[in-house]
Amino acid sequence: MTLAAGCYIGMFSGCTGLTAPPALPALTLAAYCYKEMFYGCTDLTQAPVLPATNLIFGCYFGMFHGCTELTAAPELRAAALVQECYKEMFYGCTKLNNIRVNFNSWADDVDATLDWVYGVSSTGTFVCPAELDTSVEDESHVPVGWSTGLPTGISSVTDSPFLNGAIYNISGQRVGKQERGIIIENGRKYFNR
């Protein structure tokens, strides 16, 4: 699905009774396509999945501005930011306390995240790649007072015979083949009974 420029600007703006959003399956975005789509939707408690990984000028500008009941942001999957893409995206989302991003630089020169977390909760968790500079805490970067973390990258554990190599427990301590529980060998996780 491909969107047209500005196609959903303010579509649900001021819909104070809206609690759950419609699906937004578009993978190809357009300039300002979702700008202020849920502006002032004060009862919105969940965000839609945003599957697009390539952003375009202003695509999510102010999308959830003033959504005071929203606690968790949708995963922001894009690896690179563009001009005003997340500008004011969560502005005034006073209960927002969880954001997960995949980009590794802020792109301040194009206001990509200008005021994007202005007025969010004073505590929360910001999950991002290790390469992203999290030293700046303000309304345009990591929210002030939030903890930062890395994506775990942990996938499912397999029950399998051991290969040759050093064996470690989940805490990173080297163990023998007789160790019970989840262990890691050659970068793969196994459950040893």
Tab-separated table of C-alpha atoms in Angstrom:
chain	number	residue	atom	x	y	z
A	1	MET	CA	0.000	0.000	0.000
A	2	THR	CA	1.340	3.423	-0.984
A	3	LEU	CA	0.075	6.682	0.501
A	4	ALA	CA	-0.441	10.124	-1.016
A	5	ALA	CA	1.027	13.300	0.474
A	6	GLY	CA	-1.018	14.505	3.440
A	7	CYS	CA	-3.637	11.794	2.993
A	8	TYR	CA	-4.484	11.301	6.684
A	9	ILE	CA	-3.641	14.742	8.123
A	10	GLY	CA	-5.796	15.248	11.224
A	11	MET	CA	-8.134	12.382	10.303
A	12	PHE	CA	-9.083	11.599	13.936
A	13	SER	CA	-8.040	14.949	15.403
A	14	GLY	CA	-10.040	15.667	18.535
A	15	CYS	CA	-11.778	12.274	18.608
A	16	THR	CA	-11.678	12.056	22.390
A	17	GLY	CA	-13.602	8.765	22.527
A	18	LEU	CA	-11.189	6.871	20.244
A	19	THR	CA	-9.375	4.216	22.320
A	20	ALA	CA	-7.950	1.888	19.666
A	21	PRO	CA	-6.566	2.956	16.280
A	22	PRO	CA	-7.263	1.418	12.888
A	23	ALA	CA	-4.556	-0.696	11.240
A	24	LEU	CA	-1.994	1.321	9.275
A	25	PRO	CA	-0.339	-1.262	6.993
A	26	ALA	CA	1.378	1.111	4.540
A	27	LEU	CA	5.032	0.354	3.833
A	28	THR	CA	5.561	3.277	1.458
A	29	LEU	CA	4.923	6.630	3.096
A	30	ALA	CA	4.380	10.113	1.665
A	31	ALA	CA	5.142	13.597	2.958
A	32	TYR	CA	3.012	14.432	6.012
A	33	CYS	CA	0.851	11.345	5.401
A	34	TYR	CA	0.091	10.745	9.106
A	35	LYS	CA	0.599	14.309	10.360
A	36	GLU	CA	-1.470	14.922	13.511
A	37	MET	CA	-3.628	11.913	12.651
A	38	PHE	CA	-4.535	11.275	16.319
A	39	TYR	CA	-4.013	14.839	17.572
A	40	GLY	CA	-5.875	15.325	20.855
A	41	CYS	CA	-7.269	11.780	21.005
A	42	THR	CA	-7.155	11.867	24.789
A	43	ASP	CA	-8.583	8.342	25.295
A	44	LEU	CA	-6.250	6.589	22.838
A	45	THR	CA	-4.543	3.869	24.902
A	46	GLN	CA	-2.704	1.944	22.211
A	47	ALA	CA	-0.791	2.937	19.136
A	48	PRO	CA	-1.064	1.226	15.761
A	49	VAL	CA	1.807	-0.860	14.408
A	50	LEU	CA	3.929	1.284	12.101
A	51	PRO	CA	5.599	-1.217	9.738
A	52	ALA	CA	7.375	1.250	7.413
A	53	THR	CA	11.169	1.244	7.606
A	54	ASN	CA	11.822	4.044	5.108
A	55	LEU	CA	10.667	7.450	6.252
A	56	ILE	CA	9.803	10.532	4.243
A	57	PHE	CA	9.600	14.254	5.028
A	58	GLY	CA	7.262	14.890	7.989
A	59	CYS	CA	5.539	11.498	7.738
A	60	TYR	CA	4.770	11.120	11.476
A	61	PHE	CA	4.869	14.827	12.434
A	62	GLY	CA	2.701	15.288	15.558
A	63	MET	CA	0.946	11.969	14.973
A	64	PHE	CA	0.080	11.345	18.650
A	65	HIS	CA	0.243	14.969	19.864
A	66	GLY	CA	-1.811	15.270	23.045
A	67	CYS	CA	-2.703	11.565	23.384
A	68	THR	CA	-2.629	11.718	27.172
A	69	GLU	CA	-3.587	8.073	27.830
A	70	LEU	CA	-0.949	6.543	25.529
A	71	THR	CA	1.696	4.696	27.600
A	72	ALA	CA	3.762	2.866	24.968
A	73	ALA	CA	4.947	4.123	21.597
A	74	PRO	CA	4.764	1.894	18.549
A	75	GLU	CA	8.150	0.404	17.661
A	76	LEU	CA	9.896	2.881	15.401
A	77	ARG	CA	11.584	0.538	12.914
A	78	ALA	CA	13.385	2.958	10.618
A	79	ALA	CA	17.186	2.880	10.739
A	80	ALA	CA	17.617	6.380	9.288
A	81	LEU	CA	15.771	9.607	10.035
A	82	VAL	CA	14.694	12.293	7.580
A	83	GLN	CA	13.509	15.882	7.895
A	84	GLU	CA	10.800	16.334	10.547
A	85	CYS	CA	9.846	12.633	10.418
A	86	TYR	CA	9.206	12.284	14.178
A	87	LYS	CA	8.870	15.987	15.015
A	88	GLU	CA	6.395	16.482	17.912
A	89	MET	CA	5.281	12.865	17.454
A	90	PHE	CA	4.569	12.265	21.171
A	91	TYR	CA	4.248	15.909	22.255
A	92	GLY	CA	2.054	16.127	25.348
A	93	CYS	CA	1.642	12.364	25.765
A	94	THR	CA	1.846	12.725	29.536
A	95	LYS	CA	1.648	9.001	30.365
A	96	LEU	CA	4.034	7.775	27.652
A	97	ASN	CA	6.787	5.767	29.363
A	98	ASN	CA	8.140	3.338	26.782
A	99	ILE	CA	9.818	3.988	23.415
A	100	ARG	CA	11.791	1.571	21.239
A	101	VAL	CA	13.733	2.895	18.230
A	102	ASN	CA	16.035	1.401	15.605
A	103	PHE	CA	17.825	4.534	14.353
A	104	ASN	CA	21.444	5.150	15.392
A	105	SER	CA	21.797	8.926	14.983
A	106	TRP	CA	19.534	11.866	15.839
A	107	ALA	CA	19.645	13.938	12.617
A	108	ASP	CA	19.293	17.205	14.566
A	109	ASP	CA	20.267	19.163	11.452
A	110	VAL	CA	16.874	18.354	9.889
A	111	ASP	CA	14.747	18.529	13.075
A	112	ALA	CA	13.911	14.840	12.780
A	113	THR	CA	13.006	14.537	16.478
A	114	LEU	CA	12.450	18.163	17.458
A	115	ASP	CA	10.180	18.262	20.556
A	116	TRP	CA	9.142	14.678	19.882
A	117	VAL	CA	8.943	13.781	23.607
A	118	TYR	CA	7.936	17.152	25.053
A	119	GLY	CA	5.762	16.601	28.130
A	120	VAL	CA	5.979	12.796	28.324
A	121	SER	CA	6.163	10.919	31.646
A	122	SER	CA	9.091	11.819	33.908
A	123	THR	CA	10.114	8.138	34.136
A	124	GLY	CA	10.239	5.475	31.475
A	125	THR	CA	12.393	3.232	29.313
A	126	PHE	CA	14.068	4.181	26.039
A	127	VAL	CA	15.365	1.165	24.071
A	128	CYS	CA	17.770	1.837	21.206
A	129	PRO	CA	20.788	0.490	19.313
A	130	ALA	CA	24.158	0.774	21.096
A	131	GLU	CA	25.394	3.247	18.449
A	132	LEU	CA	22.807	5.911	19.343
A	133	ASP	CA	24.161	8.701	21.553
A	134	THR	CA	21.910	8.677	24.626
A	135	SER	CA	23.897	11.260	26.577
A	136	VAL	CA	21.537	14.110	25.695
A	137	GLU	CA	18.325	14.088	27.710
A	138	ASP	CA	15.741	16.663	26.628
A	139	GLU	CA	12.469	16.984	24.731
A	140	SER	CA	14.191	16.313	21.384
A	141	HIS	CA	16.284	13.265	22.319
A	142	VAL	CA	16.052	10.787	25.222
A	143	PRO	CA	13.357	11.948	27.666
A	144	VAL	CA	14.737	13.430	30.896
A	145	GLY	CA	14.744	10.889	33.749
A	146	TRP	CA	14.273	7.820	31.566
A	147	SER	CA	16.496	4.753	31.686
A	148	THR	CA	18.065	3.542	28.463
A	149	GLY	CA	18.561	-0.003	27.293
A	150	LEU	CA	19.650	-2.086	24.365
A	151	PRO	CA	17.441	-4.502	22.453
A	152	THR	CA	18.100	-7.948	23.915
A	153	GLY	CA	18.355	-9.811	20.640
A	154	ILE	CA	17.356	-12.948	22.518
A	155	SER	CA	15.490	-15.365	20.368
A	156	SER	CA	13.965	-18.701	21.234
A	157	VAL	CA	16.041	-21.388	22.928
A	158	THR	CA	16.616	-24.679	21.089
A	159	ASP	CA	16.928	-28.148	22.609
A	160	SER	CA	19.908	-29.580	20.755
A	161	PRO	CA	23.056	-31.688	21.232
A	162	PHE	CA	26.259	-29.744	21.844
A	163	LEU	CA	28.748	-28.783	19.186
A	164	ASN	CA	32.456	-28.387	19.903
A	165	GLY	CA	33.388	-25.177	21.686
A	166	ALA	CA	33.234	-23.344	24.986
A	167	ILE	CA	29.917	-23.477	26.842
A	168	TYR	CA	28.483	-20.617	28.934
A	169	ASN	CA	25.424	-20.197	31.128
A	170	ILE	CA	22.973	-17.366	30.606
A	171	SER	CA	25.046	-15.179	32.977
A	172	GLY	CA	28.100	-15.530	30.754
A	173	GLN	CA	30.014	-17.903	33.040
A	174	ARG	CA	31.893	-20.776	31.427
A	175	VAL	CA	30.357	-24.156	32.373
A	176	GLY	CA	30.735	-27.834	31.502
A	177	LYS	CA	28.440	-29.955	29.323
A	178	GLN	CA	26.701	-31.360	32.412
A	179	GLU	CA	25.330	-27.920	33.399
A	180	ARG	CA	21.506	-27.899	33.501
A	181	GLY	CA	19.325	-25.118	32.122
A	182	ILE	CA	19.828	-22.594	29.330
A	183	ILE	CA	23.386	-22.504	28.055
A	184	ILE	CA	25.152	-20.850	25.132
A	185	GLU	CA	27.639	-22.607	22.872
A	186	ASN	CA	29.166	-21.095	19.735
A	187	GLY	CA	26.665	-18.232	19.916
A	188	ARG	CA	23.592	-20.492	19.982
A	189	LYS	CA	21.293	-21.027	22.952
A	190	TYR	CA	20.420	-24.554	24.119
A	191	PHE	CA	18.328	-26.036	26.877
A	192	ASN	CA	20.258	-28.786	28.668
A	193	ARG	CA	18.058	-31.204	30.634
